[in-house]
């Protein structure tokens, strides 16, 4: 007979469980605990406490053993994560190393992960743009993927809500393709970025160059001070963790806020294996967890479950939640779970020089990173031979160089008197890829990880649409650079493996029709009403904008809905 410990089961029962403590999980945790629900947050990685666990945050460059670079042996051991631009000595401890968590690449896929309390919110580049109706209406208009079950108006109040709390710096630019938000003061463009803006907007009125919008407290409001955060000091050392709470992270913002309510229990080192489904009740009843260190297996129970493990891991958990009712993964009646995964295409860049405005230089650092060119292709009508479009980053900088030739006093003098060169300018593409059934993730039937979870197989690739879009980006930016009088223009046309753009989405998409989607318009499973997915797995299509602000808005909106439904007795 089973040895039932009734008290222990009670101790492991909460009102709500959140899986994952990153950007979306932090928001789910905050909203649930603030609304009075006893909430358990399960995080597979170690604890990372704000300030205390940022070991490199105040280090000088010369204090790093390898001056910030990763040693060659570590680079060789970690070919995947080493390709991420932020994998350096100062922040390497926040990245998953290749050997620690293997996966099966049916096609090359650079899966960049942060497994710790706070997830990738500690590492992100903090670019935050709202999506617009051009994005939410896109699939219906262009005939790709399925129609989104929501429009911008459904999300607008929730964008307002999360922006005020998170702190987003930006300008009100009045562009329908990039709706304005509840902004703190923006970080202004520098003189060459402004020059490019004037040149481009004069010649091509539909193309705009605006200040990048970012999750930094440029000027704190009382709500930020109440969180214990303060003004961003523009150190641009953010990926180390910021002791000022100058940028938004779960660790500085949503998690401590949730903890203050007294309703949140955070359990790090808890690898969620699967969601438990009760056939009689027709609902999920809890989750199975494997302790990361002891490998002990335990179940936790709750009326409400929010899955926020980041897009691909959320797919893994759902696919691994198998029962008689759902033999192919929880809520997977449509057989679409794990499919229609899409991503952003960041695989092209442009570089050039500008020989003008040499009376100016930059002073200080811009945490927003410079300018942003919102998507201008195929907005009002289909005008190219590819679907959808791209946004682009744009930045200008002026670097100082020392002449290192010579010897003795001459060398010393030239090292001590660096000369300013021309302005360097650069741009990178941020393209939308089209969700397709052939881009999928699935469970490997033979191999398991150290916690008994099947390894994930990833089969995701570019297509012809991406190739045409990339060529258009390179041709168009080159034309714009020529128009601005830039010289020494270089096209950087690479095909980095998907994944490196770190914006993977889909697999458990939202939709109106349960036959072709997993979630309804509230991020709620069509067939398991007490399970909500509010991270990137829920995205029906990808837009060109950065995604994380939208995950925040979805999380807050879904919790609000779920609590109202619970009160009505529907959940
Ligand atoms: C270098 C870099 C730059 C980026 N720049 C930007 C940007 O400028 N703008 C933008 O919008 N986005 C950016 N991103 C992406 C952004 O970080 C993610 O979109 C965002 O963090 C996703 O939020 P999430 O809650 O879905 O996942 P995460 O923040 O990754 O959190 C998921 C959490 O779930 C945990 N977890 C996973 N599996 C399990 C399990 N089985 N059991 C328990 N816990 C589990 C993980 O350990 C993790 O802590 C960037 C990312 C990186 C790495
Ligand atoms: S730029 Fe701002 S957010 Fe980033 S580390 Fe510096 S103070 Fe912190």
XYZ file of C-alpha atoms and ligand atoms in Angstrom:
632
model
C 0.000 0.000 0.000
C 1.250 3.465 -0.792
C 2.763 5.257 2.167
C 0.612 8.391 2.109
C 1.786 11.297 4.179
C -1.288 13.513 4.228
C 0.392 16.432 6.032
C 3.268 16.408 3.630
C 0.840 16.594 0.714
C -0.825 19.580 2.344
C 2.546 21.248 2.783
C 3.193 20.762 -0.900
C -0.110 22.319 -1.964
C -0.346 25.948 -3.086
C -2.948 28.112 -4.815
C -0.729 28.556 -7.840
C 2.515 27.205 -9.270
C 4.775 29.150 -11.618
C 7.367 27.165 -13.590
C 10.438 29.336 -14.234
C 11.589 32.597 -12.624
C 12.824 34.552 -15.675
C 11.190 37.510 -17.356
C 7.719 35.987 -17.781
C 7.756 33.823 -14.622
C 8.749 36.829 -12.500
C 5.695 38.686 -13.752
C 3.355 35.726 -13.184
C 4.764 35.374 -9.651
C 4.330 39.067 -8.878
C 0.765 39.244 -10.114
C -0.380 36.018 -8.446
C 1.186 36.826 -5.063
C 0.007 40.420 -5.132
C -3.534 39.202 -5.722
C -3.323 37.055 -2.581
C -2.586 33.602 -4.022
C -0.085 31.423 -2.195
C 2.324 30.930 -5.062
C 5.139 28.447 -5.508
C 7.814 29.454 -8.027
C 9.839 26.488 -9.245
C 13.205 27.274 -10.795
C 15.559 24.604 -12.102
C 18.708 26.644 -11.520
C 20.494 27.962 -8.463
C 19.372 30.960 -6.447
C 20.696 34.361 -7.543
C 19.910 37.132 -5.085
C 19.880 40.727 -6.227
C 23.270 42.450 -5.584
C 24.643 39.683 -3.326
C 25.057 37.228 -6.203
C 26.526 39.589 -8.810
C 30.190 38.734 -8.160
C 31.680 40.716 -11.043
C 29.480 43.791 -10.956
C 32.068 46.138 -9.455
C 35.215 44.652 -10.940
C 37.647 46.757 -12.962
C 38.768 45.415 -16.354
C 42.238 44.577 -15.034
C 40.794 42.542 -12.162
C 39.602 39.827 -14.560
C 42.154 37.056 -14.828
C 41.874 36.987 -18.625
C 41.018 40.673 -19.088
C 37.411 39.739 -19.813
C 38.083 37.165 -22.557
C 37.149 33.518 -22.138
C 40.217 31.254 -22.025
C 40.797 29.318 -25.241
C 40.105 25.948 -23.572
C 36.709 27.165 -22.329
C 35.861 28.480 -25.795
C 36.760 25.126 -27.331
C 34.677 23.249 -24.775
C 31.680 25.502 -25.379
C 31.346 26.125 -29.100
C 27.603 26.881 -28.871
C 27.383 29.376 -26.013
C 30.746 30.852 -27.014
C 29.073 32.199 -30.150
C 26.855 34.475 -27.997
C 28.224 38.022 -28.000
C 27.777 38.365 -24.231
C 29.593 35.165 -23.186
C 32.610 36.771 -21.553
C 34.449 36.462 -18.267
C 32.208 39.007 -16.553
C 28.909 37.167 -17.162
C 29.830 33.587 -18.099
C 28.479 32.344 -14.756
C 24.940 33.258 -15.874
C 25.075 31.160 -19.083
C 24.406 27.412 -19.491
C 27.586 25.646 -20.668
C 27.286 23.241 -23.593
C 28.071 20.016 -21.756
C 25.857 20.739 -18.756
C 22.590 20.481 -20.656
C 22.915 18.695 -23.992
C 20.204 18.566 -26.662
C 19.920 16.922 -30.064
C 20.479 19.208 -33.045
C 18.695 17.626 -35.995
C 19.670 20.876 -37.655
C 22.236 23.313 -36.239
C 20.618 25.399 -33.509
C 22.569 27.549 -31.037
C 20.376 27.327 -27.951
C 21.462 30.073 -25.530
C 20.105 29.620 -22.006
C 20.353 31.029 -18.488
C 19.318 28.496 -15.841
C 19.159 30.377 -12.535
C 16.750 32.464 -10.532
C 16.071 35.363 -12.901
C 16.726 33.277 -16.018
C 17.835 35.328 -19.014
C 16.483 38.539 -17.457
C 19.990 39.006 -16.060
C 21.555 38.761 -19.497
C 19.197 40.401 -21.916
C 20.029 43.522 -23.945
C 16.858 45.222 -22.615
C 15.424 46.379 -25.944
C 11.694 46.778 -25.486
C 9.215 47.630 -28.222
C 5.488 47.038 -28.260
C 4.037 44.915 -31.019
C 1.397 46.570 -33.207
C -1.651 45.552 -35.185
C 0.623 45.083 -38.190
C 1.979 42.150 -36.172
C -1.240 40.818 -34.664
C -3.171 41.152 -37.952
C -0.232 39.970 -40.040
C -0.963 36.242 -40.301
C -4.574 36.875 -41.328
C -3.563 39.523 -43.858
C -0.585 37.681 -45.341
C -2.008 34.173 -45.064
C 0.815 32.622 -43.029
C 0.449 30.697 -39.715
C -3.003 31.101 -38.087
C -4.859 34.249 -37.120
C -3.890 35.696 -33.735
C -6.879 35.502 -31.378
C -6.121 39.015 -30.087
C -5.353 42.462 -31.441
C -3.210 45.312 -30.130
C -6.189 46.832 -28.261
C -6.407 43.673 -26.095
C -2.837 44.089 -24.958
C -2.501 47.874 -24.794
C -3.643 48.337 -21.157
C -1.273 45.562 -20.100
C 1.659 47.100 -21.959
C 0.849 50.340 -20.093
C 0.735 48.418 -16.825
C 4.010 46.524 -17.153
C 5.926 49.451 -18.652
C 5.114 51.713 -15.687
C 6.455 49.134 -13.240
C 9.442 47.901 -15.247
C 10.636 51.379 -16.334
C 11.013 51.822 -20.086
C 12.964 54.709 -21.606
C 11.805 55.965 -24.991
C 10.327 58.753 -27.092
C 6.727 59.100 -28.169
C 7.362 58.779 -31.892
C 3.733 58.512 -33.039
C 4.243 55.500 -35.312
C 1.350 53.045 -35.785
C 3.828 50.261 -36.550
C 5.519 50.827 -33.166
C 2.952 52.052 -30.652
C 4.087 54.562 -28.038
C 4.177 53.570 -24.406
C 4.364 54.844 -20.837
C 7.899 56.087 -21.204
C 10.598 57.524 -18.999
C 12.908 60.001 -20.784
C 14.748 58.465 -23.732
C 18.489 58.170 -24.251
C 19.147 60.674 -27.055
C 20.795 59.811 -30.344
C 24.339 61.055 -30.798
C 25.275 63.596 -33.448
C 25.893 61.108 -36.270
C 22.820 59.051 -35.409
C 20.791 62.284 -35.582
C 22.444 63.189 -38.881
C 21.513 59.768 -40.326
C 17.949 60.223 -39.068
C 17.626 63.593 -40.847
C 19.110 62.319 -44.105
C 16.997 59.172 -44.215
C 13.689 60.677 -43.128
C 14.099 63.466 -45.719
C 14.724 61.043 -48.576
C 12.472 58.132 -47.476
C 9.542 59.498 -45.416
C 8.281 56.003 -44.509
C 11.595 55.055 -42.908
C 12.276 56.332 -39.396
C 15.326 56.356 -37.188
C 14.352 56.677 -33.522
C 16.046 56.319 -30.143
C 16.074 52.674 -29.112
C 13.509 51.938 -26.404
C 14.951 50.083 -23.466
C 14.148 48.794 -19.965
C 16.360 51.270 -18.087
C 15.383 53.722 -15.389
C 16.535 56.941 -17.007
C 14.643 58.905 -14.364
C 13.068 56.994 -11.471
C 9.388 57.294 -10.595
C 8.191 56.540 -7.036
C 7.206 53.001 -8.118
C 10.837 52.251 -8.990
C 12.144 53.632 -5.704
C 9.573 51.465 -3.884
C 11.134 48.456 -5.601
C 14.516 49.478 -4.204
C 15.762 50.435 -7.659
C 17.307 53.689 -8.730
C 18.533 55.669 -11.689
C 20.642 53.876 -14.271
C 24.221 55.143 -14.076
C 24.960 54.321 -17.730
C 27.812 52.001 -16.814
C 26.714 49.511 -19.523
C 27.926 46.573 -17.456
C 24.379 45.269 -17.241
C 24.963 41.583 -18.088
C 26.892 41.291 -14.797
C 23.713 42.124 -12.834
C 23.127 45.736 -11.806
C 23.394 46.677 -8.116
C 21.350 49.854 -8.792
C 18.489 47.880 -10.323
C 19.054 50.324 -13.186
C 17.670 47.865 -15.731
C 14.687 45.589 -15.386
C 15.412 42.052 -14.237
C 13.252 39.586 -12.309
C 15.881 39.640 -9.562
C 15.753 43.424 -9.054
C 12.070 43.941 -9.669
C 9.264 41.377 -9.876
C 10.634 38.617 -7.609
C 11.469 40.844 -4.590
C 8.073 42.516 -5.063
C 6.364 39.122 -5.021
C 8.415 38.088 -1.966
C 7.339 41.217 -0.073
C 3.704 40.084 -0.219
C 4.581 37.076 1.929
C 2.679 34.888 -0.535
C 5.536 33.656 -2.696
C 7.669 30.598 -2.010
C 10.660 30.423 -4.331
C 12.183 26.975 -4.737
C 15.440 27.040 -6.728
C 17.151 23.764 -7.784
C 13.749 22.332 -8.751
C 13.736 20.758 -12.199
C 10.143 20.444 -13.393
C 9.795 17.074 -15.073
C 6.140 17.279 -16.124
C 2.689 18.566 -15.301
C 0.375 16.075 -13.569
C -3.035 15.605 -15.176
C -6.058 14.074 -13.434
C -8.399 12.431 -15.914
C -11.374 12.299 -13.564
C -11.120 15.975 -12.786
C -10.240 16.883 -16.370
C -7.567 19.281 -15.181
C -3.951 19.570 -14.142
C -3.396 19.014 -10.439
C 0.279 19.858 -9.985
C 3.801 19.217 -11.198
C 6.440 16.545 -10.790
C 9.802 17.966 -9.721
C 13.268 16.438 -9.499
C 15.589 18.148 -7.031
C 18.590 19.339 -9.066
C 21.135 18.270 -6.455
C 19.670 15.257 -4.631
C 17.661 13.924 -7.629
C 14.808 13.345 -5.189
C 11.440 13.214 -6.926
C 8.488 15.090 -5.416
C 5.084 16.380 -6.477
C 3.641 19.829 -5.789
C -0.037 20.637 -6.169
C -2.056 23.732 -7.105
C -5.319 24.836 -8.672
C -3.548 27.026 -11.194
C -0.354 26.445 -13.173
C 1.612 29.040 -15.125
C 4.268 27.650 -17.464
C 7.111 30.175 -17.925
C 10.195 28.042 -18.556
C 11.149 30.001 -21.758
C 9.761 28.976 -25.144
C 11.681 25.807 -25.916
C 11.792 24.471 -22.366
C 8.072 25.115 -22.007
C 7.548 22.948 -25.090
C 9.735 20.276 -23.520
C 7.751 20.244 -20.270
C 4.395 20.123 -22.082
C 5.545 17.395 -24.497
C 6.820 15.384 -21.522
C 3.493 15.738 -19.667
C 1.945 12.589 -21.073
C -1.158 10.774 -19.843
C -3.817 8.463 -21.276
C -5.861 11.500 -22.180
C -2.884 13.344 -23.695
C -0.433 10.700 -24.955
C 1.451 13.227 -27.107
C 1.798 16.036 -24.610
C -0.498 18.089 -22.413
C -3.259 19.871 -24.287
C -2.020 18.530 -27.612
C -5.296 17.530 -29.264
C -4.344 19.653 -32.274
C -1.041 17.771 -32.709
C 0.586 21.191 -33.164
C 2.508 21.199 -29.850
C 6.220 21.611 -30.557
C 5.560 22.761 -34.135
C 5.429 26.180 -35.812
C 8.478 27.300 -33.851
C 9.857 30.515 -35.320
C 12.651 32.891 -34.410
C 14.261 36.186 -35.307
C 16.806 36.468 -38.059
C 19.740 38.599 -36.920
C 22.144 37.148 -39.439
C 23.188 40.244 -41.394
C 25.052 43.403 -40.480
C 26.369 46.513 -42.213
C 29.435 48.554 -41.323
C 30.758 51.834 -42.704
C 32.598 55.027 -41.811
C 31.568 58.649 -41.786
C 34.181 61.268 -42.490
C 32.020 64.250 -41.475
C 31.160 65.814 -38.121
C 34.732 65.364 -36.949
C 34.374 68.291 -34.541
C 32.233 66.026 -32.386
C 32.795 62.900 -30.339
C 30.699 60.902 -27.917
C 30.853 61.327 -24.194
C 29.644 58.625 -21.793
C 27.775 55.451 -22.646
C 24.290 54.854 -23.962
C 22.640 51.818 -22.330
C 19.927 51.836 -25.020
C 22.615 51.198 -27.631
C 21.727 53.950 -30.138
C 19.056 54.063 -32.814
C 16.276 51.773 -34.015
C 14.748 51.626 -37.493
C 11.207 50.217 -37.171
C 9.930 47.827 -39.814
C 8.923 49.654 -42.987
C 8.520 46.770 -45.471
C 5.115 45.265 -46.400
C 3.250 47.317 -43.793
C 0.305 48.802 -45.643
C 0.477 46.450 -48.582
C 2.538 43.497 -49.781
C 5.319 45.132 -51.810
C 8.148 42.586 -51.968
C 8.549 38.969 -53.105
C 8.896 37.849 -49.478
C 6.425 37.963 -46.600
C 6.683 40.270 -43.577
C 9.734 42.461 -42.871
C 12.622 43.475 -40.684
C 13.583 46.168 -38.216
C 17.184 47.300 -37.875
C 19.503 48.629 -35.246
C 21.695 51.628 -36.072
C 24.565 53.053 -34.068
C 27.495 55.421 -34.537
C 30.633 55.666 -32.420
C 33.958 57.420 -32.603
C 36.885 55.456 -31.376
C 40.352 56.597 -30.437
C 43.428 54.813 -31.781
C 47.043 55.017 -30.677
C 49.888 54.610 -33.126
C 51.701 51.535 -31.807
C 54.675 51.760 -34.121
C 57.984 53.176 -32.921
C 60.059 52.630 -29.829
C 60.947 54.243 -26.529
C 59.780 57.774 -25.883
C 58.053 58.057 -29.288
C 55.975 54.978 -28.535
C 55.155 56.239 -25.039
C 54.036 59.602 -26.408
C 51.835 58.111 -29.093
C 50.254 55.675 -26.606
C 49.513 58.583 -24.280
C 48.015 60.684 -27.070
C 45.437 58.566 -28.901
C 43.976 60.113 -32.057
C 40.318 60.128 -32.891
C 39.512 58.414 -36.189
C 36.482 58.708 -38.443
C 33.074 57.815 -37.099
C 32.253 54.119 -37.333
C 28.620 53.254 -38.080
C 26.887 49.895 -37.953
C 23.500 48.307 -38.345
C 22.066 44.843 -37.702
C 19.018 43.207 -39.132
C 16.112 41.950 -37.038
C 13.964 39.895 -39.385
C 10.705 38.043 -38.823
C 10.689 34.356 -39.749
C 7.549 32.507 -40.736
C 6.212 29.781 -38.409
C 6.078 26.433 -40.216
C 5.127 22.896 -39.103
C 8.524 21.721 -40.385
C 10.295 23.903 -37.782
C 9.707 21.820 -34.674
C 10.998 20.501 -31.365
C 10.246 16.970 -30.148
C 11.263 14.507 -27.428
C 14.181 12.232 -28.197
C 12.943 8.675 -27.691
C 16.298 7.235 -26.537
C 18.284 9.723 -24.476
C 17.493 11.374 -21.145
C 19.212 14.070 -19.141
C 20.606 13.632 -15.615
C 17.146 14.247 -14.143
C 15.325 11.635 -16.209
C 13.824 14.100 -18.676
C 14.015 13.111 -22.367
C 16.487 15.198 -24.352
C 14.951 17.632 -26.769
C 15.425 17.322 -30.520
C 15.493 20.640 -32.333
C 14.896 20.903 -36.104
C 14.667 24.556 -37.071
C 16.026 26.236 -40.173
C 15.940 29.298 -42.407
C 13.999 29.234 -45.672
C 13.762 31.037 -48.975
C 11.712 33.845 -47.421
C 14.564 34.548 -44.987
C 17.127 34.605 -47.809
C 15.115 37.115 -49.837
C 14.473 39.278 -46.786
C 18.138 39.300 -45.850
C 19.198 40.342 -49.321
C 16.665 43.165 -49.207
C 18.007 44.326 -45.820
C 21.579 44.406 -47.136
C 20.651 46.187 -50.406
C 18.381 48.675 -48.656
C 20.765 49.572 -45.842
C 23.588 49.914 -48.341
C 21.459 52.352 -50.339
C 20.656 54.292 -47.148
C 24.331 54.375 -46.142
C 25.271 55.697 -49.613
C 22.550 58.343 -49.319
C 24.057 59.449 -45.990
C 27.499 59.791 -47.558
C 29.076 56.966 -45.565
C 32.259 55.423 -46.936
C 34.034 52.066 -46.746
C 30.657 50.283 -46.647
C 30.935 46.593 -45.724
C 28.153 43.982 -45.958
C 28.398 41.229 -43.361
C 26.291 38.444 -44.816
C 26.442 35.400 -42.573
C 24.106 32.470 -41.885
C 24.591 31.995 -38.177
C 22.632 29.020 -36.866
C 19.106 29.875 -35.698
C 18.958 30.265 -31.938
C 21.793 32.727 -31.618
C 19.284 35.557 -31.969
C 17.816 34.251 -28.633
C 14.235 35.055 -29.593
C 12.733 31.653 -30.243
C 8.931 31.544 -30.136
C 5.954 29.261 -30.716
C 5.241 25.560 -30.300
C 2.202 26.056 -28.058
C 0.644 28.804 -30.101
C -2.459 30.852 -29.387
C -5.380 30.682 -31.791
C -9.134 30.840 -32.157
C -9.467 27.239 -33.311
C -8.565 24.398 -30.886
C -7.977 22.186 -33.923
C -4.960 24.270 -34.980
C -3.671 25.801 -31.751
C -2.899 24.906 -28.134
C -3.910 28.093 -26.288
C -6.893 30.414 -26.476
C -6.872 34.209 -26.440
C -6.082 34.272 -22.715
C -2.934 32.095 -23.047
C -5.056 29.358 -21.469
C -4.982 25.798 -22.751
C -8.042 25.096 -24.856
C -8.429 21.682 -23.246
C -6.845 22.107 -19.779
C -8.348 25.324 -18.412
C -6.163 25.666 -15.327
C -2.880 25.698 -17.294
C -1.590 28.973 -18.760
C 1.488 29.519 -20.940
C 2.624 33.141 -21.103
C 6.186 32.930 -22.409
C 7.444 32.772 -25.982
C 5.937 29.310 -26.549
C 2.527 30.974 -26.815
C 3.439 33.239 -29.735
C 1.506 32.629 -32.940
C 3.997 34.598 -35.039
C 7.150 36.511 -34.181
C 6.904 40.159 -35.310
C 10.190 41.998 -35.884
C 10.123 43.654 -32.470
C 11.940 42.245 -29.460
C 9.600 39.895 -27.649
C 10.117 40.106 -23.877
C 7.914 43.134 -23.168
C 5.056 41.233 -24.810
C 5.680 38.208 -22.556
C 5.431 40.550 -19.551
C 2.118 41.992 -20.795
C 0.729 38.510 -21.543
C 1.693 37.262 -18.073
C -0.013 40.135 -16.244
C -3.102 39.919 -18.458
C -3.470 36.155 -18.065
C -3.121 36.215 -14.289
C -5.839 38.865 -14.113
C -8.116 36.679 -16.242
C -7.295 33.464 -14.376
C -8.076 34.993 -10.990
C -11.405 36.366 -12.245
C -12.264 32.923 -13.647
C -11.307 31.262 -10.365
C -13.634 33.597 -8.500
C -16.443 32.665 -10.890
C -15.712 28.984 -10.201
C -14.695 28.292 -13.807
C -11.174 27.193 -12.896
C 22.347 38.006 -24.495
C 20.840 38.148 -24.596
C 20.285 39.324 -25.102
C 18.895 39.469 -25.190
N 18.378 40.667 -25.574
C 17.027 40.863 -25.553
C 16.473 42.149 -25.821
O 17.193 43.116 -26.037
N 15.133 42.290 -25.810
C 14.300 41.243 -25.565
O 13.082 41.429 -25.583
N 14.797 40.020 -25.277
C 16.138 39.813 -25.268
N 16.655 38.580 -24.960
C 15.730 37.474 -24.766
C 15.115 37.490 -23.382
O 16.114 37.295 -22.435
C 14.076 36.396 -23.329
O 13.089 36.658 -24.316
C 13.378 36.346 -21.989
O 14.272 36.197 -20.932
C 12.394 35.209 -22.000
O 11.695 35.180 -20.789
P 11.206 33.790 -20.244
O 10.550 34.023 -18.931
O 10.422 33.116 -21.288
O 12.552 32.939 -20.104
P 13.814 33.108 -19.147
O 14.014 34.515 -18.768
O 14.925 32.394 -19.806
O 13.378 32.298 -17.860
C 13.032 30.919 -17.921
C 13.383 30.280 -16.592
O 12.794 28.969 -16.533
C 13.742 28.081 -15.939
N 13.414 26.716 -16.370
C 13.596 26.175 -17.589
N 13.212 24.871 -17.588
C 12.776 24.597 -16.332
C 12.272 23.421 -15.696
N 12.134 22.265 -16.361
N 11.949 23.491 -14.389
C 12.090 24.652 -13.694
N 12.582 25.795 -14.252
C 12.898 25.762 -15.553
C 15.079 28.583 -16.456
O 16.135 28.121 -15.637
C 14.893 30.091 -16.405
O 15.284 30.648 -15.189
C 18.039 38.392 -24.828
C 18.600 37.231 -24.303
C 19.993 37.112 -24.172
C 20.561 35.844 -23.581
S 24.015 50.818 -17.507
Fe 22.543 51.170 -15.914
S 21.551 49.219 -15.689
Fe 23.439 48.808 -16.789
S 24.912 48.269 -15.175
Fe 25.021 50.470 -15.540
S 23.711 51.379 -14.014
Fe 23.166 49.249 -14.179
